[in-house]
Tab-separated table of N, CA, C and O and ligand atoms in Angstrom:
chain	number	residue	atom	x	y	z
A	1	MET	N	14.734	10.049	18.196
A	1	MET	CA	13.484	10.377	19.144
A	1	MET	C	12.494	10.871	17.863
A	1	MET	O	12.742	11.929	17.112
A	2	ILE	N	11.555	10.456	18.151
A	2	ILE	CA	10.565	11.028	16.572
A	2	ILE	C	10.155	12.648	16.956
A	2	ILE	O	10.199	13.297	15.952
A	3	LEU	N	10.233	13.237	18.048
A	3	LEU	CA	10.181	14.600	18.234
A	3	LEU	C	10.782	15.377	17.853
A	3	LEU	O	10.341	16.605	17.257
A	4	LEU	N	12.147	15.081	17.289
A	4	LEU	CA	12.995	16.410	16.986
A	4	LEU	C	13.144	16.324	15.621
A	4	LEU	O	12.626	17.712	15.501
A	5	THR	N	12.253	15.243	15.044
A	5	THR	CA	12.106	15.852	13.183
A	5	THR	C	10.869	16.043	13.286
A	5	THR	O	10.354	16.671	11.943
A	6	SER	N	9.487	16.079	14.266
A	6	SER	CA	8.524	17.171	13.724
A	6	SER	C	8.136	17.965	14.316
A	6	SER	O	7.871	19.080	13.848
A	7	CYS	N	9.423	18.763	14.674
A	7	CYS	CA	9.481	20.829	14.842
A	7	CYS	C	9.471	21.600	13.783
A	7	CYS	O	9.527	20.925	12.035
A	8	GLY	N	9.225	22.538	13.782
A	8	GLY	CA	9.361	23.367	12.284
A	8	GLY	C	8.109	23.495	12.052
A	8	GLY	O	7.426	24.792	11.868
A	9	GLY	N	7.913	22.571	11.061
A	9	GLY	CA	6.082	22.659	10.297
A	9	GLY	C	6.238	22.985	9.191
A	9	GLY	O	5.263	23.226	8.419
A	10	ASP	N	7.465	23.937	8.386
A	10	ASP	CA	7.742	24.366	7.627
A	10	ASP	C	8.111	23.849	6.582
A	10	ASP	O	9.311	23.752	5.421
A	11	LYS	N	7.954	22.197	6.134
A	11	LYS	CA	9.357	21.217	5.136
A	11	LYS	C	8.030	20.998	4.622
A	11	LYS	O	8.179	19.514	4.780
A	12	PRO	N	7.628	21.542	3.712
A	12	PRO	CA	6.313	20.716	2.755
A	12	PRO	C	7.140	19.828	2.149
A	12	PRO	O	6.378	18.861	1.595
A	13	SER	N	8.021	19.498	1.669
A	13	SER	CA	8.918	17.887	1.215
A	13	SER	C	8.272	16.733	1.816
A	13	SER	O	8.241	15.999	0.887
A	14	THR	N	8.804	16.639	3.187
A	14	THR	CA	8.443	15.837	4.000
A	14	THR	C	6.792	15.571	4.826
A	14	THR	O	6.541	14.321	4.639
A	15	THR	N	6.379	17.124	4.520
A	15	THR	CA	4.653	16.855	4.763
A	15	THR	C	3.482	16.408	4.179
A	15	THR	O	2.456	16.808	4.384
A	16	ALA	N	4.342	16.947	2.922
A	16	ALA	CA	3.368	16.815	1.547
A	16	ALA	C	2.076	16.917	2.060
A	16	ALA	O	1.167	17.594	1.337
A	17	GLY	N	1.967	15.642	1.681
A	17	GLY	CA	0.525	14.892	2.016
A	17	GLY	C	-0.351	14.579	2.375
A	17	GLY	O	-1.580	14.264	3.227
A	18	SER	N	0.259	15.208	4.123
A	18	SER	CA	-0.157	15.457	5.267
A	18	SER	C	-1.099	13.888	5.455
A	18	SER	O	-0.507	13.112	5.261
A	19	SER	N	-2.190	13.966	5.871
A	19	SER	CA	-2.705	12.301	6.781
A	19	SER	C	-3.037	11.533	5.575
A	19	SER	O	-3.354	10.818	5.766
A	20	LYS	N	-3.386	12.215	3.932
A	20	LYS	CA	-3.542	11.330	3.209
A	20	LYS	C	-2.596	10.476	3.115
A	20	LYS	O	-2.775	9.335	2.591
A	21	ALA	N	-1.953	11.314	2.634
A	21	ALA	CA	-0.371	10.173	2.037
A	21	ALA	C	0.269	9.116	2.793
A	21	ALA	O	0.493	9.041	4.597
A	22	PRO	N	0.475	8.134	2.969
A	22	PRO	CA	0.494	6.863	3.767
A	22	PRO	C	1.938	7.406	4.030
A	22	PRO	O	2.972	7.371	3.752
A	23	LYS	N	2.614	6.607	5.725
A	23	LYS	CA	3.654	7.562	6.103
A	23	LYS	C	4.885	6.353	6.276
A	23	LYS	O	4.047	5.680	7.021
A	24	LYS	N	5.885	6.425	6.162
A	24	LYS	CA	6.353	5.571	6.226
A	24	LYS	C	6.837	5.402	7.152
A	24	LYS	O	6.948	6.357	8.205
A	25	GLU	N	6.799	4.042	8.318
A	25	GLU	CA	7.101	3.915	9.212
A	25	GLU	C	8.303	3.014	9.227
A	25	GLU	O	9.320	2.758	9.218
A	26	ALA	N	9.318	4.155	9.840
A	26	ALA	CA	10.512	4.119	9.698
A	26	ALA	C	11.536	3.442	11.227
A	26	ALA	O	11.987	1.957	10.396
A	27	THR	N	10.859	2.834	11.968
A	27	THR	CA	10.942	2.062	12.990
A	27	THR	C	9.367	1.535	13.387
A	27	THR	O	8.701	2.028	13.711
A	28	ALA	N	9.926	0.477	13.589
A	28	ALA	CA	8.750	-0.337	13.785
A	28	ALA	C	8.067	0.056	15.591
A	28	ALA	O	8.435	-0.891	16.366
A	29	SER	N	7.663	0.745	15.785
A	29	SER	CA	7.626	1.190	17.124
A	29	SER	C	6.588	0.326	18.044
A	29	SER	O	7.024	-0.217	18.596
A	30	SER	N	5.307	0.308	18.003
A	30	SER	CA	4.820	-0.361	18.734
A	30	SER	C	2.856	-1.174	18.507
A	30	SER	O	2.370	-1.576	18.063
A	31	GLY	N	3.416	-1.361	16.736
A	31	GLY	CA	2.900	-2.154	16.204
A	31	GLY	C	1.509	-2.130	16.046
A	31	GLY	O	1.078	-1.837	14.938
A	32	SER	N	0.222	-1.434	17.571
A	32	SER	CA	-0.299	-1.583	17.106
A	32	SER	C	-0.772	-0.206	16.914
A	32	SER	O	-2.694	0.366	16.432
A	33	ASP	N	-0.280	0.862	16.857
A	33	ASP	CA	-0.552	1.819	16.098
A	33	ASP	C	-1.101	1.954	13.917
A	33	ASP	O	-1.707	2.964	14.475
A	34	ALA	N	-0.690	1.154	13.878
A	34	ALA	CA	-1.064	0.819	12.778
A	34	ALA	C	-2.452	0.931	12.659
A	34	ALA	O	-2.923	1.687	11.412
A	35	ALA	N	-3.337	0.838	13.526
A	35	ALA	CA	-5.010	0.626	13.228
A	35	ALA	C	-5.183	2.428	13.372
A	35	ALA	O	-6.716	2.418	13.126
A	36	LYS	N	-4.284	3.234	14.395
A	36	LYS	CA	-4.654	4.621	14.511
A	36	LYS	C	-4.248	6.102	13.215
A	36	LYS	O	-3.467	5.294	13.163
A	37	PRO	N	-5.445	6.893	13.665
A	37	PRO	CA	-4.650	7.948	12.353
A	37	PRO	C	-3.404	8.419	12.665
A	37	PRO	O	-3.506	8.387	13.486
A	38	VAL	N	-2.486	8.728	11.734
A	38	VAL	CA	-0.849	9.505	11.663
A	38	VAL	C	-1.532	10.414	13.007
A	38	VAL	O	-0.535	10.592	13.787
A	39	SER	N	-2.611	11.212	12.387
A	39	SER	CA	-2.673	12.649	13.602
A	39	SER	C	-2.732	12.305	15.034
A	39	SER	O	-2.668	13.088	16.027
A	40	ASN	N	-3.448	11.026	15.578
A	40	ASN	CA	-3.677	11.143	16.967
A	40	ASN	C	-2.341	11.121	17.615
A	40	ASN	O	-2.128	11.793	18.422
A	41	ARG	N	-1.473	10.687	17.034
A	41	ARG	CA	0.331	10.206	17.508
A	41	ARG	C	0.933	11.427	17.677
A	41	ARG	O	0.971	12.421	18.691
A	42	LYS	N	0.497	12.099	16.571
A	42	LYS	CA	1.116	13.461	16.676
A	42	LYS	C	0.727	14.364	17.069
A	42	LYS	O	0.832	14.766	17.692
A	43	GLY	N	-0.745	13.984	17.003
A	43	GLY	CA	-1.338	15.692	18.119
A	43	GLY	C	-1.081	15.000	19.610
A	43	GLY	O	-1.140	16.429	20.611
A	44	LYS	N	-0.668	13.998	19.856
A	44	LYS	CA	-1.208	13.872	21.183
A	44	LYS	C	0.792	14.624	22.074
A	44	LYS	O	0.627	15.479	22.577
A	45	LEU	N	1.618	14.177	20.759
A	45	LEU	CA	2.792	14.966	21.469
A	45	LEU	C	3.071	16.521	20.709
A	45	LEU	O	3.338	17.307	21.807
A	46	ILE	N	2.676	17.278	19.808
A	46	ILE	CA	1.966	18.454	20.195
A	46	ILE	C	1.721	18.563	21.269
A	46	ILE	O	1.934	19.919	21.985
A	47	TYR	N	0.192	18.200	21.369
A	47	TYR	CA	-0.652	18.643	22.985
A	47	TYR	C	0.598	18.652	24.262
A	47	TYR	O	0.391	19.941	24.650
A	48	LYS	N	1.362	17.316	23.665
A	48	LYS	CA	2.197	16.785	25.376
A	48	LYS	C	3.270	18.550	25.393
A	48	LYS	O	3.603	19.092	26.696
A	49	GLN	N	3.550	19.251	24.151
A	49	GLN	CA	4.649	20.510	24.032
A	49	GLN	C	4.045	21.982	24.375
A	49	GLN	O	4.787	22.782	24.694
A	50	TYR	N	2.658	21.792	24.067
A	50	TYR	CA	1.913	23.218	23.606
A	50	TYR	C	1.125	23.484	24.422
A	50	TYR	O	1.227	24.612	25.234
A	51	CYS	N	0.233	22.366	25.069
A	51	CYS	CA	-0.864	22.732	25.701
A	51	CYS	C	-0.712	22.194	26.599
A	51	CYS	O	-1.546	22.753	27.761
A	52	GLN	N	-0.057	20.824	26.868
A	52	GLN	CA	-0.082	20.304	28.592
A	52	GLN	C	0.113	21.519	30.138
A	52	GLN	O	-1.216	21.417	31.047
A	53	LEU	N	0.943	22.755	29.724
A	53	LEU	CA	1.174	23.681	30.679
A	53	LEU	C	-0.515	24.112	31.273
A	53	LEU	O	-0.558	24.175	32.329
A	54	CYS	N	-1.141	24.037	30.295
A	54	CYS	CA	-2.180	24.982	30.777
A	54	CYS	C	-3.322	24.270	30.739
A	54	CYS	O	-4.147	24.571	31.580
A	55	HIS	N	-3.602	23.542	29.758
A	55	HIS	CA	-4.731	22.100	30.331
A	55	HIS	C	-4.295	20.929	31.090
A	55	HIS	O	-5.436	20.361	30.985
A	56	GLY	N	-3.220	20.689	30.972
A	56	GLY	CA	-2.639	19.399	32.175
A	56	GLY	C	-3.290	18.320	30.893
A	56	GLY	O	-3.341	18.133	30.138
A	57	ALA	N	-2.273	16.955	31.399
A	57	ALA	CA	-2.190	15.934	30.201
A	57	ALA	C	-3.639	15.060	30.020
A	57	ALA	O	-3.781	14.941	29.138
A	58	ASP	N	-4.425	15.385	30.820
A	58	ASP	CA	-5.713	14.935	30.391
A	58	ASP	C	-7.223	15.738	30.310
A	58	ASP	O	-8.351	15.797	30.090
A	59	GLY	N	-6.063	17.460	30.146
A	59	GLY	CA	-7.506	18.002	29.474
A	59	GLY	C	-7.979	19.458	30.653
A	59	GLY	O	-8.810	20.226	30.150
A	60	LYS	N	-7.787	18.979	32.059
A	60	LYS	CA	-8.656	19.343	33.322
A	60	LYS	C	-7.480	20.800	33.974
A	60	LYS	O	-8.265	21.265	35.150
A	61	LEU	N	-6.482	21.127	33.751
A	61	LEU	CA	-5.738	21.268	34.716
A	61	LEU	C	-6.715	23.022	35.018
A	61	LEU	O	-6.243	23.472	35.962
A	62	ALA	N	-7.077	23.654	33.827
A	62	ALA	CA	-8.272	24.754	33.577
A	62	ALA	C	-6.607	25.290	34.305
A	62	ALA	O	-7.275	26.173	34.895
A	63	LEU	N	-5.581	26.190	34.387
A	63	LEU	CA	-4.459	26.811	34.735
A	63	LEU	C	-5.167	28.724	34.228
A	63	LEU	O	-4.904	28.313	32.779
A	64	SER	N	-4.625	28.912	34.749
A	64	SER	CA	-5.212	30.835	34.264
A	64	SER	C	-6.519	30.773	33.745
A	64	SER	O	-6.026	31.678	32.379
A	65	GLY	N	-7.721	30.256	33.888
A	65	GLY	CA	-8.381	30.107	33.279
A	65	GLY	C	-9.200	29.457	32.240
A	65	GLY	O	-10.125	29.536	31.516
A	66	ALA	N	-8.027	28.786	31.754
A	66	ALA	CA	-7.988	27.964	30.710
A	66	ALA	C	-9.413	27.267	31.177
A	66	ALA	O	-9.449	26.563	31.649
A	67	LYS	N	-9.851	26.140	30.188
A	67	LYS	CA	-11.232	25.780	29.811
A	67	LYS	C	-10.333	24.133	29.918
A	67	LYS	O	-9.708	23.619	29.462
A	68	ASP	N	-11.587	23.448	30.760
A	68	ASP	CA	-11.210	22.134	31.281
A	68	ASP	C	-11.865	20.978	29.505
A	68	ASP	O	-13.049	21.542	29.265
A	69	LEU	N	-10.605	20.590	28.876
A	69	LEU	CA	-10.667	20.338	27.612
A	69	LEU	C	-11.815	19.210	27.254
A	69	LEU	O	-12.546	18.495	27.191
A	70	SER	N	-12.150	18.710	28.290
A	70	SER	CA	-12.509	17.016	28.888
A	70	SER	C	-14.014	17.239	28.873
A	70	SER	O	-14.847	15.870	28.690
A	71	ILE	N	-14.727	18.315	28.784
A	71	ILE	CA	-15.906	18.845	28.972
A	71	ILE	C	-16.959	19.835	28.028
A	71	ILE	O	-17.305	20.122	28.008
A	72	SER	N	-15.365	20.576	27.073
A	72	SER	CA	-15.605	21.306	25.910
A	72	SER	C	-16.424	20.572	25.478
A	72	SER	O	-16.490	19.225	24.883
A	73	THR	N	-17.167	21.145	24.711
A	73	THR	CA	-18.104	21.258	23.744
A	73	THR	C	-18.065	21.937	22.603
A	73	THR	O	-19.382	21.086	21.337
A	74	ILE	N	-17.178	22.859	22.183
A	74	ILE	CA	-17.134	22.734	20.772
A	74	ILE	C	-16.816	21.807	19.882
A	74	ILE	O	-15.696	21.274	19.934
A	75	ASP	N	-17.056	22.160	18.220
A	75	ASP	CA	-16.413	21.657	17.136
A	75	ASP	C	-15.067	21.367	16.458
A	75	ASP	O	-14.553	22.207	17.501
A	76	MET	N	-14.638	21.059	15.814
A	76	MET	CA	-13.644	20.440	15.160
A	76	MET	C	-12.607	22.424	14.524
A	76	MET	O	-11.636	22.571	14.957
A	77	ALA	N	-14.284	22.678	14.089
A	77	ALA	CA	-13.948	23.807	13.459
A	77	ALA	C	-13.126	24.988	14.339
A	77	ALA	O	-12.730	25.548	13.750
A	78	GLU	N	-14.430	25.209	15.359
A	78	GLU	CA	-14.153	26.085	16.363
A	78	GLU	C	-12.273	25.340	16.877
A	78	GLU	O	-12.475	26.670	17.693
A	79	ARG	N	-12.395	24.766	17.251
A	79	ARG	CA	-11.533	24.191	18.269
A	79	ARG	C	-10.199	24.801	17.099
A	79	ARG	O	-9.449	25.069	17.839
A	80	ILE	N	-10.163	24.466	15.859
A	80	ILE	CA	-8.870	25.099	14.647
A	80	ILE	C	-8.831	26.477	14.689
A	80	ILE	O	-7.360	27.054	15.385
A	81	ASN	N	-10.328	26.309	14.607
A	81	ASN	CA	-10.267	28.562	14.979
A	81	ASN	C	-9.575	29.094	16.100
A	81	ASN	O	-8.826	29.488	15.839
A	82	GLN	N	-9.868	28.576	17.406
A	82	GLN	CA	-9.798	29.225	18.248
A	82	GLN	C	-7.749	28.800	19.101
A	82	GLN	O	-7.170	29.746	19.108
A	83	ILE	N	-7.507	27.315	18.174
A	83	ILE	CA	-6.160	26.663	18.392
A	83	ILE	C	-5.209	27.769	17.634
A	83	ILE	O	-4.240	28.599	18.011
A	84	THR	N	-5.950	27.872	16.195
A	84	THR	CA	-5.136	29.434	15.293
A	84	THR	C	-5.346	30.642	15.628
A	84	THR	O	-3.823	30.839	15.754
A	85	ASN	N	-6.376	30.982	16.318
A	85	ASN	CA	-6.277	32.017	16.583
A	85	ASN	C	-6.098	33.566	18.261
A	85	ASN	O	-5.945	33.922	18.594
A	86	GLY	N	-6.022	31.952	18.960
A	86	GLY	CA	-6.280	32.347	20.269
A	86	GLY	C	-7.761	32.509	21.055
A	86	GLY	O	-8.823	33.004	20.148
A	87	LYS	N	-7.333	32.751	22.364
A	87	LYS	CA	-8.800	33.640	22.572
A	87	LYS	C	-8.243	33.979	24.311
A	87	LYS	O	-7.764	33.153	25.226
A	88	GLY	N	-8.962	35.106	24.820
A	88	GLY	CA	-8.780	35.142	25.573
A	88	GLY	C	-6.718	35.377	26.566
A	88	GLY	O	-5.983	35.630	25.334
A	89	LEU	N	-6.600	34.354	27.296
A	89	LEU	CA	-5.752	34.099	27.654
A	89	LEU	C	-4.853	32.878	26.693
A	89	LEU	O	-3.471	33.219	27.275
A	90	MET	N	-5.554	32.490	26.070
A	90	MET	CA	-4.519	31.391	25.634
A	90	MET	C	-3.892	31.647	24.058
A	90	MET	O	-4.434	32.987	23.568
A	91	THR	N	-2.586	31.189	23.501
A	91	THR	CA	-1.728	32.138	22.973
A	91	THR	C	-2.282	31.586	21.508
A	91	THR	O	-2.780	30.565	20.909
A	92	PRO	N	-2.210	32.599	20.364
A	92	PRO	CA	-2.623	31.958	19.282
A	92	PRO	C	-2.147	31.071	18.893
A	92	PRO	O	-0.534	31.287	19.090
A	93	TYR	N	-1.754	30.203	17.954
A	93	TYR	CA	-0.182	29.199	17.334
A	93	TYR	C	0.160	29.278	15.966
A	93	TYR	O	0.731	28.363	15.516
A	94	LYS	N	-0.730	30.170	15.367
A	94	LYS	CA	-1.075	30.286	13.755
A	94	LYS	C	0.799	30.495	13.611
A	94	LYS	O	0.919	30.030	12.675
A	95	ASP	N	1.365	31.074	14.070
A	95	ASP	CA	3.183	31.356	13.940
A	95	ASP	C	3.624	30.604	14.643
A	95	ASP	O	5.178	30.670	14.501
A	96	ILE	N	3.306	29.132	15.278
A	96	ILE	CA	3.804	28.298	15.745
A	96	ILE	C	3.868	27.372	15.377
A	96	ILE	O	4.491	26.288	15.505
A	97	LEU	N	2.898	26.248	15.316
A	97	LEU	CA	2.382	25.383	14.677
A	97	LEU	C	2.015	25.270	13.246
A	97	LEU	O	1.659	26.204	12.612
A	98	SER	N	2.130	24.358	12.397
A	98	SER	CA	1.945	24.359	10.811
A	98	SER	C	0.391	23.791	10.574
A	98	SER	O	-0.617	23.553	11.797
A	99	GLU	N	-0.132	24.607	9.916
A	99	GLU	CA	-2.389	23.970	9.616
A	99	GLU	C	-2.068	22.352	10.080
A	99	GLU	O	-3.066	22.422	10.886
A	100	GLU	N	-1.121	22.037	9.587
A	100	GLU	CA	-1.321	20.835	9.600
A	100	GLU	C	-1.620	19.864	10.928
A	100	GLU	O	-2.388	19.116	11.816
A	101	GLN	N	-0.668	20.559	11.946
A	101	GLN	CA	-0.386	20.305	13.292
A	101	GLN	C	-0.908	20.793	14.221
A	101	GLN	O	-1.767	19.890	14.934
A	102	ILE	N	-1.607	21.822	13.797
A	102	ILE	CA	-3.158	21.760	14.351
A	102	ILE	C	-4.544	21.632	14.321
A	102	ILE	O	-5.031	20.989	15.110
A	103	GLU	N	-3.971	21.483	12.923
A	103	GLU	CA	-4.981	19.798	12.970
A	103	GLU	C	-5.414	18.811	13.563
A	103	GLU	O	-6.236	18.305	13.990
A	104	ALA	N	-4.239	18.649	13.936
A	104	ALA	CA	-3.587	16.960	14.716
A	104	ALA	C	-4.085	17.370	16.150
A	104	ALA	O	-4.840	16.348	16.534
A	105	VAL	N	-3.440	18.629	16.412
A	105	VAL	CA	-3.999	18.527	18.346
A	105	VAL	C	-4.990	18.761	18.162
A	105	VAL	O	-5.498	18.484	19.242
A	106	ALA	N	-5.994	19.312	17.111
A	106	ALA	CA	-7.645	20.257	17.099
A	106	ALA	C	-7.749	18.468	17.333
A	106	ALA	O	-9.006	18.268	18.621
A	107	GLU	N	-7.457	17.269	16.630
A	107	GLU	CA	-8.434	16.528	16.404
A	107	GLU	C	-7.972	15.693	18.454
A	107	GLU	O	-9.056	14.684	18.751
A	108	TYR	N	-6.479	15.254	18.734
A	108	TYR	CA	-6.349	15.133	19.603
A	108	TYR	C	-7.498	15.186	21.105
A	108	TYR	O	-7.537	15.215	21.752
A	109	VAL	N	-7.617	16.932	20.975
A	109	VAL	CA	-8.773	17.264	22.052
A	109	VAL	C	-9.334	16.738	21.793
A	109	VAL	O	-10.533	16.473	23.168
A	110	GLY	N	-10.275	16.532	20.886
A	110	GLY	CA	-11.613	15.908	21.065
A	110	GLY	C	-11.702	14.643	21.284
A	110	GLY	O	-13.023	13.961	22.007
A	111	GLU	N	-10.013	13.928	21.680
A	111	GLU	CA	-10.315	12.475	22.117
A	111	GLU	C	-10.577	12.420	23.695
A	111	GLU	O	-10.653	11.482	24.484
A	112	LEU	N	-9.763	13.982	24.078
A	112	LEU	CA	-10.055	14.016	25.809
A	112	LEU	C	-11.263	13.594	26.689
A	112	LEU	O	-11.672	13.934	27.333
A	113	ARG	N	-12.437	14.120	25.844
A	113	ARG	CA	-13.540	13.886	25.898
A	113	ARG	C	-14.433	12.154	26.750
A	113	ARG	O	-14.870	12.371	27.248
A	114	LYS	N	-13.027	11.656	25.932
A	114	LYS	CA	-14.178	10.584	26.186
A	114	LYS	C	-13.472	10.104	27.604
A	114	LYS	O	-12.613	10.239	27.898
B	1	HEC	C1	-0.697	30.288	28.161
B	1	HEC	C2	-1.968	29.289	28.686
B	1	HEC	C3	-2.385	27.685	27.711
B	1	HEC	C4	-2.368	27.095	26.386
B	1	HEC	C5	-0.408	26.850	26.626
B	1	HEC	C6	-3.476	26.520	25.817
B	1	HEC	N1	-4.478	27.376	25.904
B	1	HEC	FE1	-6.049	26.259	25.093
B	1	HEC	N2	-7.550	27.529	26.627
B	1	HEC	C7	-6.240	28.639	27.945
B	1	HEC	C8	-7.285	29.568	28.152
B	1	HEC	C9	-7.358	30.593	29.014
B	1	HEC	C10	-8.475	28.947	27.545
B	1	HEC	C11	-10.232	29.843	27.445
B	1	HEC	C12	-10.074	31.116	26.376
B	1	HEC	C13	-11.308	31.911	26.457
B	1	HEC	O1	-12.562	31.519	26.344
B	1	HEC	O2	-11.397	32.749	27.082
B	1	HEC	C14	-8.301	28.036	26.429
B	1	HEC	C15	-9.188	27.329	25.364
B	1	HEC	C16	-8.778	26.564	24.850
B	1	HEC	C17	-9.886	25.488	23.938
B	1	HEC	C18	-11.575	25.510	24.326
B	1	HEC	C19	-12.229	25.420	24.299
B	1	HEC	C20	-13.934	25.760	24.739
B	1	HEC	O3	-14.371	24.661	25.109
B	1	HEC	O4	-14.056	26.848	24.730
B	1	HEC	C21	-9.472	24.626	23.248
B	1	HEC	C22	-10.127	23.748	21.898
B	1	HEC	C23	-8.345	25.261	23.715
B	1	HEC	N3	-7.591	25.822	24.566
B	1	HEC	C24	-7.338	24.345	22.823
B	1	HEC	C25	-5.361	24.268	23.399
B	1	HEC	C26	-4.397	23.713	23.105
B	1	HEC	C27	-4.509	22.397	21.129
B	1	HEC	C28	-3.873	24.301	22.562
B	1	HEC	C29	-1.946	23.725	22.617
B	1	HEC	C30	-2.028	23.804	21.360
B	1	HEC	C31	-3.724	24.735	23.714
B	1	HEC	N4	-5.106	25.063	24.316
B	1	HEC	C32	-3.213	25.647	24.830
B	1	HEC	C33	-4.598	28.666	27.697
B	1	HEC	C34	-4.462	27.767	27.595
């Protein structure tokens, strides 16, 4: 399972070049993934693990005052900032996720708007 290896986030040896470095495809998963940026798939996994319980799979759950992410208008920088530092009832993720993971999930949140 890919999930197991993506926990932790503080192993610079394997994540060194972040999204810039070409990632090795250990197993040929579903072929068409090659066309997508690595961060999208990663962001989705992180989202499912950490964000879905309040925001829902499609971003619209809005549990305990969470914003509907499908109609959110804040930009990438603000998303990264809010995920990093939290806001209101939302947990700050700076001690939970790496910068790279926060970036990946912030990008994924942008995709929920479509
Ligand atoms: C404990 C529930 C909870 C979890 C878990 C959670 N959020 Fe939130 N989120 C909130 C709440 C509550 C707000 C509204 C904060 C406010 O504006 O007062 C919010 C707001 C946001 C916003 C801002 C939307 C806007 O337009 O203002 C973004 C982006 C966001 N969350 C992303 C995430 C991501 C990404 C994760 C996972 C890493 C996550 N959230 C996990 C509760 C949560």
